[in-house]
Tab-separated table of C-alpha atoms in Angstrom:
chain	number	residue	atom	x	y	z
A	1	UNK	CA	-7.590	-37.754	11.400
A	2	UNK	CA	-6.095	-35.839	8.631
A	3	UNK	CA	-8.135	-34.221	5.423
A	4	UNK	CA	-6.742	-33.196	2.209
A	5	UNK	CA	-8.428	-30.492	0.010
A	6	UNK	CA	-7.675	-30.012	-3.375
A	7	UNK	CA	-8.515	-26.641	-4.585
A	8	UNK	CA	-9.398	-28.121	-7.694
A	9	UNK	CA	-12.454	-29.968	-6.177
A	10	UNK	CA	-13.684	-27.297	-3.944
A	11	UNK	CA	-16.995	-25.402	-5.378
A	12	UNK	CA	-15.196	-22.052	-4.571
A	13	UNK	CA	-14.566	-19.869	-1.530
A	14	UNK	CA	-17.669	-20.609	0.628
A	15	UNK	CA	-17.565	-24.409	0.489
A	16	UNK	CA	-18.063	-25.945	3.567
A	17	UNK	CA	-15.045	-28.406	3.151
A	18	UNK	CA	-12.942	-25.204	4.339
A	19	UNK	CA	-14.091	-25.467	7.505
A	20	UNK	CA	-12.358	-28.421	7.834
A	21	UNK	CA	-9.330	-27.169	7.903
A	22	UNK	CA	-7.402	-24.767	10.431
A	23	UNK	CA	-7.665	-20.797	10.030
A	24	UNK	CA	-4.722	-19.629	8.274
A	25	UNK	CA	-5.020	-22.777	5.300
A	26	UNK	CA	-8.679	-21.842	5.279
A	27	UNK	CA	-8.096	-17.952	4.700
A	28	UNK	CA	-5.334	-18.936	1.840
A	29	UNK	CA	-7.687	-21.161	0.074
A	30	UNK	CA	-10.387	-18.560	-0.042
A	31	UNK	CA	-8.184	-15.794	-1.206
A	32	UNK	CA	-6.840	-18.256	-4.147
A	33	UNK	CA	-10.488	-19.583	-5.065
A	34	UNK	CA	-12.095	-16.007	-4.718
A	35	UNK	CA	-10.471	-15.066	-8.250
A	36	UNK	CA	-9.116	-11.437	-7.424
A	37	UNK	CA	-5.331	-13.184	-7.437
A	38	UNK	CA	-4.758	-13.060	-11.290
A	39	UNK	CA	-5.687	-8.990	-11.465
A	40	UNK	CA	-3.789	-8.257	-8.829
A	41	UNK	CA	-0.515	-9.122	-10.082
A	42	UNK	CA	-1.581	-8.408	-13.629
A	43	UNK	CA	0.316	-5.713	-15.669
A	44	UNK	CA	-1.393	-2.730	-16.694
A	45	UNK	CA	-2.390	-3.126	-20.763
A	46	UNK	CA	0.242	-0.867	-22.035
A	47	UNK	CA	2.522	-0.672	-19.545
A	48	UNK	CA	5.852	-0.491	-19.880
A	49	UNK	CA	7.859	-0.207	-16.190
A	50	UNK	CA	7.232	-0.973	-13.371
A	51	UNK	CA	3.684	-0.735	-12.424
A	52	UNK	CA	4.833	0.366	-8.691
A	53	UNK	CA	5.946	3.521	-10.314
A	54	UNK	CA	2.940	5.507	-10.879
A	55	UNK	CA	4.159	7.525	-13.479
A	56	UNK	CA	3.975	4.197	-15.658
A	57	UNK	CA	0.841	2.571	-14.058
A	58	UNK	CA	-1.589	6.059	-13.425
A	59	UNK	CA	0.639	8.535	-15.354
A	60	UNK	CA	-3.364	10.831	-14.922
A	61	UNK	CA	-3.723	10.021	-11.668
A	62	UNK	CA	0.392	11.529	-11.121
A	63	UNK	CA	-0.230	14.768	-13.145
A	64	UNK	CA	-3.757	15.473	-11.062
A	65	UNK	CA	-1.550	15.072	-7.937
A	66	UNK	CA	0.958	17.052	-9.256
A	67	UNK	CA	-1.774	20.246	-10.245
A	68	UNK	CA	-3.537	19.913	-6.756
A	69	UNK	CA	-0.423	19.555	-4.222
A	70	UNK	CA	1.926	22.066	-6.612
A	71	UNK	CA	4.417	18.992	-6.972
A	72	UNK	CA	6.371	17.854	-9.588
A	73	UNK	CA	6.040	14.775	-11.335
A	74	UNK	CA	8.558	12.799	-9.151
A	75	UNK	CA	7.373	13.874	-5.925
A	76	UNK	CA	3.762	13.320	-7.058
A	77	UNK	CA	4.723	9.350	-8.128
A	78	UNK	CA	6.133	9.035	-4.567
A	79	UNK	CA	3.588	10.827	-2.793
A	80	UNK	CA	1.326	8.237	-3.729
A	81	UNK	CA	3.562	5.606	-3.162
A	82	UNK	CA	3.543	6.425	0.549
A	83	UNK	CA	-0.172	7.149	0.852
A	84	UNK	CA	-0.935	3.728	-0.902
A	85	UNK	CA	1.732	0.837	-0.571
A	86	UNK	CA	2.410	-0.913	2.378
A	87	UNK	CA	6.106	-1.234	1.729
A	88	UNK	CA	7.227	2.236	0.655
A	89	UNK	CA	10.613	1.512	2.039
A	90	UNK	CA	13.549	3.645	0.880
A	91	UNK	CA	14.773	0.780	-1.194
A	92	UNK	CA	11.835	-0.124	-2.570
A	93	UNK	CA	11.090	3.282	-3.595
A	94	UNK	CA	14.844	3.922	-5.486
A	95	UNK	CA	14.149	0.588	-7.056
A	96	UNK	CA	10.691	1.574	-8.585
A	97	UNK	CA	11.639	5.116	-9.134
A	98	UNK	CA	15.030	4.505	-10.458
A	99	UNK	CA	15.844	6.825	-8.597
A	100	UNK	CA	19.442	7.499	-6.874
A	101	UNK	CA	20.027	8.463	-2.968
A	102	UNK	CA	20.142	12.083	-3.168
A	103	UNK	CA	17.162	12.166	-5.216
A	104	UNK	CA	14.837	10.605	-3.121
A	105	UNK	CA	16.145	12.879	-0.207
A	106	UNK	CA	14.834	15.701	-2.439
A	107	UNK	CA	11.706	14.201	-3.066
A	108	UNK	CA	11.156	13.377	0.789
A	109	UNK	CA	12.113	17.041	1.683
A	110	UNK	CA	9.207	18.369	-0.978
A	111	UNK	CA	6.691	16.218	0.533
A	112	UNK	CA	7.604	17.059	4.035
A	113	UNK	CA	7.518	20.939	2.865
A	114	UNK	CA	4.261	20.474	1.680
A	115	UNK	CA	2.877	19.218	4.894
A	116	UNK	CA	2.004	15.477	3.439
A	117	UNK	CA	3.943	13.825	5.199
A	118	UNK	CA	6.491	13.694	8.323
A	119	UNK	CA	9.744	12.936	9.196
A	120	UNK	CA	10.394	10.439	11.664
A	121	UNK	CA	12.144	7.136	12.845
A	122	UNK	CA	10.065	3.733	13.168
A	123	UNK	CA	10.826	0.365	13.637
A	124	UNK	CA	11.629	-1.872	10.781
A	125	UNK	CA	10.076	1.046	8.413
A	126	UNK	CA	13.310	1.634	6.124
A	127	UNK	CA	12.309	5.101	5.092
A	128	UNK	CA	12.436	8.720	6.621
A	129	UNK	CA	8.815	9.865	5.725
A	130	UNK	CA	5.630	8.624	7.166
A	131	UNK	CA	1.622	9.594	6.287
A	132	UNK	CA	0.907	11.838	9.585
A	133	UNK	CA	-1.033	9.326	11.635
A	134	UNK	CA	-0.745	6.283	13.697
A	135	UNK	CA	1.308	3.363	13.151
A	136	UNK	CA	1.123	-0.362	13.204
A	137	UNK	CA	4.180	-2.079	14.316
A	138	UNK	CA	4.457	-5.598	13.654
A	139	UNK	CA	7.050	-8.000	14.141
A	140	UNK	CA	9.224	-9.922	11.320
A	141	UNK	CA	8.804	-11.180	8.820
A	142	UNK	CA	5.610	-8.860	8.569
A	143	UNK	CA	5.782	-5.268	7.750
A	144	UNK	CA	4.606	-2.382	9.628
A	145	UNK	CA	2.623	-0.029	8.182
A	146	UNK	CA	0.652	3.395	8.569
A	147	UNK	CA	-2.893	2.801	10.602
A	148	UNK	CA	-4.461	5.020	7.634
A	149	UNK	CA	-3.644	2.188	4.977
A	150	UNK	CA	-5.344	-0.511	7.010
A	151	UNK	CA	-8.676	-0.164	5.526
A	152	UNK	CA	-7.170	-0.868	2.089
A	153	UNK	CA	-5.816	-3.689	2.810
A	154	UNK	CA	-7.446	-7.632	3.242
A	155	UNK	CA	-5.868	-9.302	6.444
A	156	UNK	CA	-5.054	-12.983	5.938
A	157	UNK	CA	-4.058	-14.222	9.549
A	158	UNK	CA	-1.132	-11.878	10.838
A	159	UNK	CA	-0.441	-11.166	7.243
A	160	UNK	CA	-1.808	-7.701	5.177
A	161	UNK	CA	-2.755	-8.557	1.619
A	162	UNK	CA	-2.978	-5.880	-1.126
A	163	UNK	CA	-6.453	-6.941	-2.946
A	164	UNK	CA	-6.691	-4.336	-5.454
A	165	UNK	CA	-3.994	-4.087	-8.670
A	166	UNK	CA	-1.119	-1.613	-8.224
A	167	UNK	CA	-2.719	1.147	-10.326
A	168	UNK	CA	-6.066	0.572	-8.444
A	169	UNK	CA	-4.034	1.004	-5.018
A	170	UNK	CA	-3.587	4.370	-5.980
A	171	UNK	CA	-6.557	5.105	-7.197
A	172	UNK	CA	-8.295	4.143	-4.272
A	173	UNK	CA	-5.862	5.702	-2.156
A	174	UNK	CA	-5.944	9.074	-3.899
A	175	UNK	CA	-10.287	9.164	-4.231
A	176	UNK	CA	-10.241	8.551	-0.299
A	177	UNK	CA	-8.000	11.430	0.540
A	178	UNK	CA	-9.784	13.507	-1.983
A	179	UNK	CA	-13.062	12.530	-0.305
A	180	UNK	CA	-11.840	14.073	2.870
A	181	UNK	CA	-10.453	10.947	4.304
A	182	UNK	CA	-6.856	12.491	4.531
A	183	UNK	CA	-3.839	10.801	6.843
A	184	UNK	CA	-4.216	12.872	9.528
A	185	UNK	CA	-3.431	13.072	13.600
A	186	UNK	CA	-6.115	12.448	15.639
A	187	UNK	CA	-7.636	14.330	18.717
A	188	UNK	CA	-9.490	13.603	21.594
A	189	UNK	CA	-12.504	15.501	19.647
A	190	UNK	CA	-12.107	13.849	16.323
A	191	UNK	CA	-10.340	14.617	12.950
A	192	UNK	CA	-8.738	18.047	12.986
């Protein structure tokens, strides 16, 4: 027997109707009808950029990195790139930086320096700089990411969604590392 739901008809993301349906179509609906779609890919009022670069989308939030870690304004925008996106790839990054080869290198180097992140090699990561932690590999066409990030994130099936808006990303990123929730290695005893 087959069933057809129209979104339209459903009563929102707790009708029982969805259980009618398999997982993944049932997650999908839920994160269309639950209404947080339209502000995450909404444009910050003002903005004028690209809100992935957060010296257009939390130009604050970039200068109070920039006073507490003793960065400049470039490496402070890509600092919290990496501690909030799940897709900080080196491509990406140049892209929503506008930013050329040798100048990212420059900006990796002055985060490494300042002990927030590390160099290494992952799988399918694209970049040279990681948040010091664990890491989730996944297989195409998902991306892996930095265990740290996972609580941000919503998890749809196999697939990470971002439910906050670009600007709120960081936000949230930067309040939990300020709270003492930093990327960090972990030890047999705990946090170090």
């Amino acid at each position: 027997m087959a069933h057809y739901l129209a979104p339209a008809h459903l009563s929102g993301a707790d009708d029982p109707a969805l259980g009618l349906v398999d997982t993944e179509s049932a997650t999908a609906l839920r994160i269309v009808l639950a209404g947080w779609l339209d502000e995450v890919v909404a444009t910050p009022d003002g903005a004028s950029g690209d809100p992935h670069d957060p010296r257009v989308s939390v130009p604050d939030l970039v200068e109070e990195v920039r006073q507490r870690h003793g960065l400049g304004p470039l490496a402070a925008a890509y600092y919290l790139q990496v501690l909030a996106l799940p897709d900080p790839g080196d491509k990406n990054v140049r892209e929503w930086l506008d930013l050329d080869l040798p100048g990212l290198r420059a900006a990796q180097r002055t985060l490494t320096g300042a002990g927030l992140v590390v160099s290494a090699k992952r799988e399918r990561a694209g970049r040279a700089v990681f948040l010091p932690g664990g890491w989730r590999a996944a297989r195409a066409p998902h991306l892996p990411v930095e265990t740290w990030k996972l609580p941000m994130y919503a998890e749809a099936g196999k697939t990470l969604l971002v439910p906050l808006p670009v600007p709120g990303l960081f936000r949230a990123a930067w309040a939990r590392a300020e709270a003492g929730d930093r990327p960090r290695y972990l030890d047999a005893e705990g946090p170090r």
